[in-house]
Coordinates of C-alpha atoms (C1' of nucleotides) in Angstrom, one line a residue:
Chain A
M1 CA 9.4 1.0 18.9
L2 CA 7.6 -0.7 16.0
V3 CA 3.9 -1.2 16.4
L4 CA 2.0 -3.6 14.1
Y5 CA -1.7 -4.3 13.7
N6 CA -1.9 -8.0 14.5
T7 CA -4.8 -9.6 12.6
A8 CA -4.9 -12.4 15.2
K9 CA -5.7 -9.9 17.9
R10 CA -7.5 -7.4 15.8
A11 CA -5.4 -4.7 17.5
K12 CA -2.2 -2.8 17.2
E13 CA 0.6 -4.3 19.4
P14 CA 4.2 -3.4 20.0
F15 CA 6.3 -5.8 18.0
V16 CA 8.7 -7.7 20.2
P17 CA 10.6 -10.5 18.3
A18 CA 11.1 -13.8 20.0
D19 CA 14.8 -13.4 19.3
P20 CA 16.1 -10.0 18.1
R21 CA 19.1 -11.7 16.5
N22 CA 16.9 -13.9 14.4
V23 CA 13.7 -12.2 13.2
G24 CA 11.6 -14.1 10.8
L25 CA 9.1 -12.8 8.2
Y26 CA 7.1 -15.1 6.0
V27 CA 5.0 -13.8 3.2
C28 CA 2.9 -15.8 0.7
G29 CA 4.3 -15.2 -2.7
P30 CA 3.0 -15.7 -6.2
T31 CA 1.5 -18.7 -7.9
V32 CA 3.5 -18.5 -11.1
Y33 CA 0.9 -19.1 -13.9
D34 CA 0.5 -15.6 -15.3
A35 CA 2.1 -12.2 -15.2
P36 CA 1.5 -10.4 -11.9
H37 CA -0.8 -7.4 -11.8
V38 CA -0.5 -4.2 -9.8
G39 CA -2.8 -5.7 -7.1
N40 CA -0.2 -8.4 -6.6
A41 CA 2.4 -5.7 -6.3
R42 CA 0.8 -4.2 -3.2
P43 CA 2.0 -6.9 -0.7
V44 CA 5.4 -6.9 -2.5
V45 CA 5.8 -3.2 -1.6
V46 CA 4.1 -3.4 1.8
F47 CA 6.3 -6.2 3.0
D48 CA 9.4 -4.8 1.4
L49 CA 8.8 -1.8 3.6
L50 CA 8.4 -4.0 6.7
F51 CA 11.6 -5.9 5.7
R52 CA 13.5 -2.6 5.5
L53 CA 12.1 -1.5 8.8
L54 CA 13.1 -4.7 10.5
R55 CA 16.5 -4.7 9.0
R56 CA 17.0 -1.2 10.2
T57 CA 16.0 -2.0 13.7
Y58 CA 17.6 -5.4 14.2
G59 CA 20.4 -5.3 11.7
E60 CA 20.5 -6.7 8.2
A61 CA 22.1 -10.0 9.3
H62 CA 19.4 -10.7 11.8
V63 CA 16.3 -10.6 9.6
T64 CA 15.2 -13.5 7.4
Y65 CA 12.5 -12.7 4.9
V66 CA 11.0 -15.8 3.2
R67 CA 8.6 -15.4 0.2
N68 CA 7.6 -18.6 -1.5
I69 CA 7.0 -19.3 -5.1
T70 CA 4.1 -21.6 -5.8
D71 CA 5.1 -23.6 -8.8
V72 CA 2.6 -26.4 -8.5
D73 CA -1.0 -25.6 -8.8
D74 CA -4.0 -26.4 -11.0
K75 CA -4.0 -23.0 -12.5
I76 CA -0.5 -23.6 -13.8
N77 CA -1.6 -26.9 -15.2
A78 CA -4.5 -25.2 -16.9
A79 CA -2.3 -22.5 -18.3
A80 CA 0.2 -25.0 -19.7
K81 CA -2.6 -27.0 -21.3
E82 CA -4.1 -23.9 -22.8
R83 CA -0.8 -22.7 -24.3
N84 CA 0.3 -26.2 -25.1
V85 CA 3.7 -25.9 -23.4
A86 CA 5.4 -27.7 -20.6
I87 CA 4.5 -26.7 -17.1
G88 CA 8.1 -25.8 -16.4
V89 CA 8.0 -23.2 -19.2
I90 CA 5.1 -21.4 -17.6
T91 CA 6.6 -21.4 -14.1
A92 CA 10.1 -20.4 -15.2
E93 CA 8.8 -17.6 -17.4
T94 CA 6.3 -16.3 -14.9
A95 CA 8.8 -16.4 -12.0
R96 CA 11.3 -14.5 -14.2
I97 CA 8.7 -11.8 -14.9
Y98 CA 7.8 -11.6 -11.2
D99 CA 11.4 -11.1 -10.3
E100 CA 12.0 -8.4 -12.9
D101 CA 8.8 -6.6 -11.9
T102 CA 9.4 -6.6 -8.2
K103 CA 12.9 -5.3 -8.8
A104 CA 11.5 -2.5 -10.9
L105 CA 9.3 -1.5 -8.0
G106 CA 12.4 -1.1 -5.8
A107 CA 11.7 -4.2 -3.7
L108 CA 14.7 -5.8 -2.1
P109 CA 15.0 -9.5 -2.9
P110 CA 13.8 -11.6 0.0
T111 CA 16.4 -13.6 1.9
R112 CA 14.9 -16.8 0.5
E113 CA 12.5 -17.6 -2.3
P114 CA 11.8 -21.3 -1.8
R115 CA 9.8 -23.2 -4.5
A116 CA 7.0 -25.6 -3.6
T117 CA 8.2 -28.3 -6.0
E118 CA 11.6 -28.4 -4.2
H119 CA 9.9 -29.1 -0.9
I120 CA 7.6 -32.0 -1.7
A121 CA 9.4 -34.3 0.7
E122 CA 8.9 -31.9 3.6
M123 CA 5.2 -31.6 2.8
I124 CA 4.8 -35.4 2.7
A125 CA 6.6 -35.7 6.0
M126 CA 4.2 -33.1 7.5
I127 CA 1.2 -34.8 6.1
A128 CA 2.3 -38.2 7.5
A129 CA 2.8 -36.6 10.9
L130 CA -0.7 -35.1 10.8
I131 CA -2.1 -38.6 10.0
A132 CA -0.1 -40.1 12.8
K133 CA -1.4 -37.6 15.2
G134 CA -5.0 -38.1 14.2
H135 CA -5.4 -34.8 12.5
A136 CA -5.7 -36.1 9.0
Y137 CA -6.9 -39.1 7.1
A138 CA -6.6 -40.7 3.7
A139 CA -9.7 -41.2 1.6
D140 CA -10.2 -42.0 -2.0
G141 CA -6.6 -41.2 -3.0
H142 CA -6.8 -37.9 -1.1
V143 CA -5.5 -36.9 2.3
L144 CA -7.6 -34.5 4.2
F145 CA -7.2 -32.4 7.2
D146 CA -9.7 -33.4 9.9
V147 CA -11.0 -30.0 11.0
P148 CA -13.1 -31.3 13.9
S149 CA -9.9 -32.8 15.4
M150 CA -8.8 -29.2 16.1
P151 CA -11.2 -27.4 18.5
A152 CA -9.4 -24.1 18.1
Y153 CA -9.9 -24.1 14.3
G154 CA -11.1 -20.7 13.0
Q155 CA -9.5 -18.4 15.5
L156 CA -7.5 -16.4 13.1
S157 CA -10.4 -15.6 10.7
R158 CA -12.9 -15.6 13.6
R159 CA -15.4 -17.9 12.0
N160 CA -16.7 -21.2 13.3
R161 CA -17.3 -24.4 11.5
D162 CA -21.1 -24.1 11.6
E163 CA -21.0 -20.7 10.0
M164 CA -18.7 -22.0 7.3
I165 CA -20.9 -24.9 6.5
A166 CA -24.0 -22.8 6.5
G167 CA -22.5 -20.3 4.2
A168 CA -20.7 -22.8 1.9
R169 CA -21.3 -22.2 -1.7
V170 CA -19.5 -25.2 -2.9
E171 CA -20.7 -28.8 -3.0
V172 CA -19.0 -31.0 -0.4
A173 CA -16.8 -33.7 -1.9
P174 CA -18.0 -37.1 -1.1
Y175 CA -14.7 -38.3 0.4
K176 CA -14.8 -35.6 3.1
R177 CA -15.7 -36.8 6.6
D178 CA -16.6 -33.2 7.5
P179 CA -17.6 -30.4 5.1
A180 CA -14.9 -28.2 6.5
D181 CA -12.1 -30.6 5.9
F182 CA -9.6 -29.5 3.4
V183 CA -7.1 -31.2 1.1
L184 CA -3.5 -31.9 2.0
W185 CA -2.7 -34.2 -0.8
K186 CA -4.6 -35.1 -4.0
P187 CA -4.1 -37.7 -6.7
S188 CA -2.6 -36.8 -10.0
T189 CA -3.5 -38.4 -13.3
P190 CA -0.5 -39.4 -15.5
D191 CA -0.7 -36.2 -17.5
L192 CA -0.4 -34.0 -14.4
P193 CA 2.6 -33.3 -12.3
G194 CA 2.8 -35.8 -9.5
W195 CA 5.1 -37.2 -6.9
D196 CA 5.2 -40.7 -5.3
S197 CA 3.8 -40.7 -1.8
P198 CA 2.5 -43.2 0.8
W199 CA -0.9 -42.3 -0.6
G200 CA 0.0 -42.9 -4.3
R201 CA 1.2 -40.6 -7.0
G202 CA -0.2 -37.1 -6.3
R203 CA 0.4 -33.5 -5.7
P204 CA 0.1 -31.2 -2.6
G205 CA -3.0 -29.2 -1.7
W206 CA -2.8 -25.5 -1.6
H207 CA -1.9 -24.7 2.0
I208 CA 0.6 -27.3 3.0
E209 CA 3.6 -25.8 1.1
C210 CA 3.6 -22.7 3.3
S211 CA 3.5 -24.7 6.5
A212 CA 6.3 -26.9 5.3
M213 CA 8.6 -24.2 3.9
S214 CA 8.1 -21.7 6.8
R215 CA 9.0 -24.5 9.2
K216 CA 12.1 -25.4 7.2
Y217 CA 13.4 -21.8 6.9
L218 CA 12.0 -20.0 9.9
G219 CA 11.3 -22.7 12.5
V220 CA 8.2 -24.0 14.2
T221 CA 7.2 -20.6 15.5
F222 CA 8.3 -17.4 13.8
D223 CA 7.6 -13.7 14.2
I224 CA 5.6 -12.3 11.4
H225 CA 3.4 -13.9 8.7
G226 CA 2.1 -11.6 6.1
G227 CA -0.1 -11.6 3.0
G228 CA -3.2 -10.1 1.4
R229 CA -6.3 -10.0 3.5
D230 CA -8.0 -12.4 1.2
L231 CA -5.6 -15.1 2.4
I232 CA -6.9 -14.9 6.0
F233 CA -9.5 -17.5 5.1
P234 CA -9.0 -20.2 4.1
H235 CA -5.3 -20.1 3.4
H236 CA -3.8 -18.8 6.6
E237 CA -6.4 -20.4 8.8
N238 CA -5.5 -23.7 7.3
E239 CA -1.8 -23.1 7.6
V240 CA -2.3 -22.5 11.2
A241 CA -4.3 -25.7 11.5
Q242 CA -1.6 -27.8 9.8
S243 CA 1.3 -26.3 11.6
T244 CA 0.0 -26.1 15.1
C245 CA -1.3 -29.6 14.9
T246 CA 1.9 -30.9 13.5
H247 CA 3.9 -29.1 16.2
G248 CA 1.9 -30.1 19.2
G249 CA 0.1 -26.8 19.6
A250 CA 3.1 -24.5 19.1
P251 CA 1.8 -21.3 17.3
L252 CA 2.8 -20.8 13.7
A253 CA 3.3 -17.0 13.7
R254 CA 3.4 -14.5 16.5
Y255 CA 2.1 -11.6 14.5
W256 CA -0.2 -11.7 11.4
V257 CA -0.1 -8.7 9.0
H258 CA -2.5 -8.4 6.1
N259 CA -2.6 -5.8 3.5
G260 CA -5.8 -4.4 2.0
F261 CA -6.8 -4.6 -1.7
L262 CA -6.0 -2.5 -4.7
T263 CA -9.2 -1.6 -6.3
V264 CA -10.4 -0.2 -9.6
N265 CA -13.4 2.0 -9.4
G266 CA -13.9 0.7 -5.9
E267 CA -13.8 -3.0 -6.9
K268 CA -11.0 -5.4 -6.0
M269 CA -8.5 -5.7 -8.9
S270 CA -8.4 -9.3 -9.8
K271 CA -7.8 -11.8 -12.5
S272 CA -11.3 -13.1 -12.4
L273 CA -12.9 -9.7 -12.7
G274 CA -10.6 -8.9 -15.6
N275 CA -10.1 -5.3 -14.2
F276 CA -6.4 -5.7 -13.8
V277 CA -3.3 -4.0 -15.1
T278 CA -0.1 -6.0 -15.2
I279 CA 2.9 -4.6 -13.5
R280 CA 4.6 -5.0 -16.8
D281 CA 2.1 -2.8 -18.6
A282 CA 2.1 -0.2 -15.8
L283 CA 5.9 0.0 -16.1
K284 CA 5.6 0.9 -19.7
A285 CA 3.9 4.1 -18.9
H286 CA 5.3 5.0 -15.5
P287 CA 8.6 4.6 -13.7
G288 CA 8.6 1.8 -11.1
E289 CA 9.2 4.4 -8.4
V290 CA 5.9 6.2 -9.3
I291 CA 4.1 2.9 -9.0
R292 CA 5.8 2.2 -5.7
L293 CA 4.8 5.6 -4.4
V294 CA 1.2 5.1 -5.4
L295 CA 1.2 1.8 -3.5
M296 CA 2.4 3.6 -0.4
S297 CA 0.0 6.6 -0.8
A298 CA -2.7 4.9 1.3
H299 CA -2.2 3.1 4.6
Y300 CA -1.5 -0.6 3.8
R301 CA -4.6 -1.9 5.5
Q302 CA -6.9 0.5 3.6
P303 CA -8.3 -0.1 0.1
L304 CA -6.4 1.8 -2.5
D305 CA -8.0 2.8 -5.8
W306 CA -5.8 2.5 -8.9
S307 CA -6.3 5.4 -11.3
E308 CA -4.6 7.7 -13.7
D309 CA -5.1 10.5 -11.2
V310 CA -3.2 8.8 -8.4
L311 CA -0.4 8.0 -10.8
R312 CA -0.3 11.7 -11.8
Q313 CA -0.2 12.8 -8.2
A314 CA 2.6 10.4 -7.3
T315 CA 4.6 11.6 -10.2
A316 CA 4.1 15.2 -9.0
M317 CA 5.3 14.3 -5.6
L318 CA 8.4 12.7 -6.9
D319 CA 9.1 15.7 -9.1
R320 CA 8.9 17.9 -6.0
L321 CA 11.2 15.5 -4.0
Y322 CA 13.8 15.2 -6.7
T323 CA 13.7 18.9 -7.4
A324 CA 14.3 19.5 -3.7
L325 CA 17.3 17.1 -3.9
A326 CA 18.6 18.9 -6.9
H327 CA 18.3 22.2 -5.0
L328 CA 20.7 20.8 -2.4
G329 CA 23.3 20.7 -5.2
D330 CA 26.4 18.7 -4.5
T331 CA 26.4 19.4 -0.7
A332 CA 27.5 16.3 1.0
K333 CA 25.1 14.8 3.6
A334 CA 25.7 15.3 7.2
E335 CA 26.4 12.5 9.6
D336 CA 23.4 13.4 11.6
D337 CA 20.2 12.1 10.1
T338 CA 17.8 13.1 12.9
L339 CA 15.7 15.1 10.4
A340 CA 14.4 11.8 9.2
A341 CA 13.0 11.0 12.6
P342 CA 9.3 12.0 11.9
V343 CA 9.4 9.7 8.8
M344 CA 10.7 6.8 10.9
T345 CA 8.2 7.4 13.7
A346 CA 5.3 7.3 11.2
L347 CA 6.6 4.1 9.7
E348 CA 7.0 2.5 13.1
D349 CA 3.4 3.2 13.8
D350 CA 2.0 0.3 11.9
M351 CA 3.7 1.5 8.7
N352 CA 1.7 4.7 8.4
T353 CA 3.1 5.6 5.0
P354 CA 0.7 8.6 4.3
E355 CA 2.0 10.2 7.4
A356 CA 5.6 9.2 6.6
L357 CA 5.2 10.8 3.1
A358 CA 3.8 13.9 4.6
A359 CA 6.9 14.2 6.8
L360 CA 9.0 13.5 3.7
M361 CA 7.3 16.3 1.8
E362 CA 8.0 18.6 4.7
L363 CA 11.7 17.8 4.4
A364 CA 11.5 18.7 0.7
G365 CA 10.1 22.1 1.6
R366 CA 12.9 22.5 4.1
A367 CA 15.4 21.6 1.5
N368 CA 14.0 24.2 -0.9
R369 CA 14.3 26.8 1.9
A370 CA 17.7 25.9 3.0
T371 CA 20.3 28.6 2.2
N372 CA 23.5 27.6 4.0
A373 CA 25.7 24.5 3.6
P374 CA 25.3 23.1 7.1
E375 CA 21.6 23.1 6.9
K376 CA 21.6 21.7 3.4
A377 CA 23.9 18.9 4.6
L378 CA 21.5 18.1 7.4
V379 CA 18.4 18.1 5.2
R380 CA 20.2 15.9 2.7
A381 CA 21.0 13.4 5.4
G382 CA 17.4 13.4 6.5
L383 CA 16.0 13.0 3.0
E384 CA 18.4 10.2 2.1
A385 CA 17.8 8.3 5.3
A386 CA 14.0 8.7 5.0
G387 CA 14.2 7.8 1.3
A388 CA 16.2 4.6 2.1
A389 CA 13.6 3.6 4.7
L390 CA 10.8 4.0 2.2
G391 CA 12.8 2.6 -0.8
L392 CA 12.5 5.9 -2.6
L393 CA 14.8 8.6 -3.9
G394 CA 17.5 6.2 -4.9
R395 CA 18.0 7.8 -8.2
D396 CA 20.2 10.7 -9.2
P397 CA 17.9 13.8 -9.3
K398 CA 19.3 14.8 -12.6
A399 CA 18.5 11.4 -14.1
W400 CA 15.0 11.6 -12.7
R401 CA 14.4 15.0 -14.1
Q402 CA 16.0 14.5 -17.5
G403 CA 15.4 10.8 -18.1
D404 CA 18.1 8.2 -18.5
G405 CA 18.4 8.4 -22.2
D406 CA 20.5 11.5 -22.5
R407 CA 20.8 11.3 -26.3
D408 CA 19.4 14.8 -26.8
A409 CA 21.3 16.4 -24.0
G410 CA 23.9 18.0 -26.3
A411 CA 21.4 19.6 -28.6
I412 CA 19.4 20.8 -25.6
E413 CA 22.4 22.4 -24.0
A414 CA 23.2 24.1 -27.4
Q415 CA 19.7 25.6 -27.5
I416 CA 20.1 26.8 -23.9
A417 CA 23.3 28.5 -24.8
A418 CA 21.7 30.1 -27.8
R419 CA 18.9 31.4 -25.7
L420 CA 21.3 32.7 -23.1
A421 CA 23.0 34.7 -25.8
A422 CA 19.7 36.1 -27.0
R423 CA 18.8 37.1 -23.5
K424 CA 22.1 38.8 -23.0
R425 CA 21.4 41.0 -26.0
K426 CA 17.9 41.5 -24.7
D427 CA 16.4 39.8 -27.6
F428 CA 13.7 38.2 -25.5
A429 CA 11.5 37.3 -28.4
A430 CA 14.2 35.1 -29.8
A431 CA 14.9 33.7 -26.3
D432 CA 11.3 32.8 -25.8
R433 CA 11.0 31.2 -29.3
I434 CA 13.8 28.8 -28.2
R435 CA 12.1 28.1 -24.9
D436 CA 8.8 27.5 -26.6
A437 CA 10.3 25.2 -29.2
L438 CA 11.9 23.1 -26.4
K439 CA 8.6 23.0 -24.5
V440 CA 6.9 21.5 -27.5
Q441 CA 9.4 18.7 -27.3
G442 CA 8.6 18.3 -23.6
I443 CA 11.7 20.1 -22.3
E444 CA 11.0 22.6 -19.6
L445 CA 13.6 25.2 -18.7
E446 CA 14.3 26.6 -15.3
D447 CA 16.4 29.7 -14.9
G448 CA 18.2 29.8 -11.6
P449 CA 20.8 32.0 -9.9
T450 CA 23.5 29.6 -11.1
G451 CA 22.3 29.2 -14.7
T452 CA 19.6 27.4 -16.6
T453 CA 18.6 23.8 -16.0
W454 CA 16.2 21.7 -17.9
R455 CA 14.0 18.7 -17.3
R456 CA 11.6 16.5 -19.1
A457 CA 8.0 17.2 -18.4
R458 CA 6.1 14.1 -17.2
S459 CA 2.4 13.5 -17.8
Chain B
rG1 C1' -27.7 -15.6 4.6
rG2 C1' -23.0 -15.5 8.1
rC3 C1' -18.6 -12.8 9.3
rC4 C1' -15.4 -8.3 8.3
rG5 C1' -13.9 -3.5 6.8
rG6 C1' -15.1 1.5 5.1
rG7 C1' -17.8 6.4 4.2
rU8 C1' -13.0 13.1 5.7
rG9 C1' -12.7 19.6 1.7
rG10 C1' -12.6 19.8 -6.1
rC11 C1' -9.3 15.1 -5.9
rG12 C1' -5.9 11.6 -3.2
rG13 C1' -5.3 10.7 1.9
rA14 C1' -3.7 10.8 7.5
rG15 C1' -5.4 12.0 12.1
rU16 C1' -7.8 13.8 16.5
rG17 C1' -12.9 14.6 22.1
rG18 C1' -11.8 21.1 21.9
rC19 C1' -6.3 24.1 18.7
rU20 C1' -9.0 21.8 11.0
rA21 C1' -1.7 16.8 8.6
rC22 C1' 0.5 16.4 3.8
rG23 C1' 0.3 16.2 -1.5
rC24 C1' -2.3 17.4 -6.2
rA25 C1' -5.6 21.0 -8.3
rG26 C1' -7.5 26.4 -7.6
rA27 C1' -6.8 31.7 -5.9
rG28 C1' -3.6 35.9 -4.3
rG29 C1' 1.4 37.7 -3.5
rA30 C1' 7.1 37.5 -3.9
rC31 C1' 11.0 36.3 -7.3
rU32 C1' 11.7 36.6 -13.0
rG33 C1' 12.5 40.7 -19.0
rC34 C1' 8.3 37.1 -19.3
rA35 C1' 8.0 32.2 -17.6
rA36 C1' 9.3 27.8 -15.0
rA37 C1' 11.0 26.1 -10.4
rU38 C1' 10.8 27.9 -5.5
rC39 C1' 9.0 30.7 -1.3
rC40 C1' 4.7 33.2 1.5
rU41 C1' -0.6 33.5 2.1
rU42 C1' -5.3 31.2 1.2
rG43 C1' -10.4 28.1 1.0
rU44 C1' -16.6 26.1 2.8
rA45 C1' -14.3 18.8 4.9
rC46 C1' -15.3 15.0 8.2
rA47 C1' -22.5 10.1 4.9
rC48 C1' -27.4 10.6 7.8
rC49 C1' -30.3 10.6 12.5
rG50 C1' -30.2 10.3 17.7
rG51 C1' -27.4 9.8 22.5
rU52 C1' -23.2 10.8 26.1
rU53 C1' -20.4 15.4 26.9
rC54 C1' -19.2 22.1 28.7
rG55 C1' -17.8 20.6 23.7
rA56 C1' -17.8 15.0 18.7
rU57 C1' -15.5 14.6 12.5
rU58 C1' -13.3 11.8 16.6
rC59 C1' -17.0 7.8 21.9
rC60 C1' -22.1 4.9 21.9
rG61 C1' -26.7 3.3 19.3
rG62 C1' -29.5 3.2 14.8
rU63 C1' -30.2 4.3 9.3
rC64 C1' -28.4 4.6 4.4
rC65 C1' -24.5 3.6 0.9
rC66 C1' -19.9 1.1 -0.8
rG67 C1' -16.4 -2.8 -0.6
rG68 C1' -14.3 -7.6 1.0
rC69 C1' -14.3 -12.9 2.7
rC70 C1' -17.3 -17.4 3.1
rU71 C1' -14.9 -20.8 -4.0
rC72 C1' -9.2 -19.6 -6.9
rC73 C1' -7.5 -14.9 -5.3
rA74 C1' -2.3 -10.4 -2.8

RNA sequence: GGCCGGGUGGCGGAGUGGCUACGCAGAGGACUGCAAAUCCUUGUACACCGGUUCGAUUCCGGUCCCGGCCUCCA
């Protein structure tokens, strides 16, 4: 039984889909104006984990995961202007990088990745419906959502209108009837992207795309809406307002799941603070699997501090796991994967990845202790099932330990053979010289009962 | 100012009203020609002050500190 912490209730709840044959998950995706950083990777990994969990429970064909791509936004316009290239160049390039980076982190592609610019008509229709129902109004070329028209506004983020107005740090635009009103549509000057609409040529506000696209691909009410916790307000609150008012009060999402931040020295990693590392740069120094494991090393709702030390620790954990797999040799896995159960149970408890990883490490210990084939087969089945649930351990242990570029393998094997010969004639000094020479090159030797194996040391 | 989170051993990080996960690092032992890998053993932890309780790290109240949202933000 999957249990999730529902932000709307501020409590853990059993997850029961409205229709188990058609489970819907919507996650706010990237605004494609700049290469994503590791903080942006956190929800990618967290919701990939949830996607895997749902698919495992309800069947791959019965889960729809939608993650949008926001390709119309003022930051994109600014980036295009700054680099003096067309907007389409920026969005295409950034979307490509995002795709490559998320793939490198072992994230499955979502079922759908709709783009905002391809759903302008749906947004216009929704805005028109909101105006018709008295929840929005046109003013000065803009269309605004009329917050006072919705008494329940603020439930998700648990803040009321008065507090927001009192705490507002921004000047209220003159065309707003109420300070809390937010933009659904805004006018575009000729140099900016724009679409014809009943309110003139313009472009959508920030929140409306998610309301329009989730409706189109998942329906009026769907199961889970996810994103970073910084989206709770205003983005998700406003999505709720737009969608429920368009749909006569039908709720937007039944469960809301929000991930905590990645921090650096305790502070949120963000573009504006400048304390970010792009996924791309992180991948230059570490395998994607290491980064993925780091992002799972803390519970998803907790802050997670990004540092060299956590990367080192995640690398050590993967070394241990892949060494354990190697220890199982070529024993085929058993049919029975019940040994993965503790990992699954931990994941079903609001995606408790630290506990799941602890259980996984215990399986590694068991693999190392296993002496007979039936037990090895059982442990392998457990490790593989648990690895698949976590999106880890998909590589060949030998490839992990020795690296993909095997260009030196022949030379290394030759050195190992020479050392073996030296050991046979008890010339340990010569044998150790060979081992030390390899070590300088980052090659570590391990003598086992079935011979000597080697691996590349990782920092 | 308003609203939210969080403070766990050298480090990362779960969890629990009483039996102190897991990993990394450290120590001792086994194995090894010596190592490495592996196995076994091992350590003083729960911000502070009160309260409830037979008993609190875990519940309640307060204090201090850190972070987040209220503006673009995963």
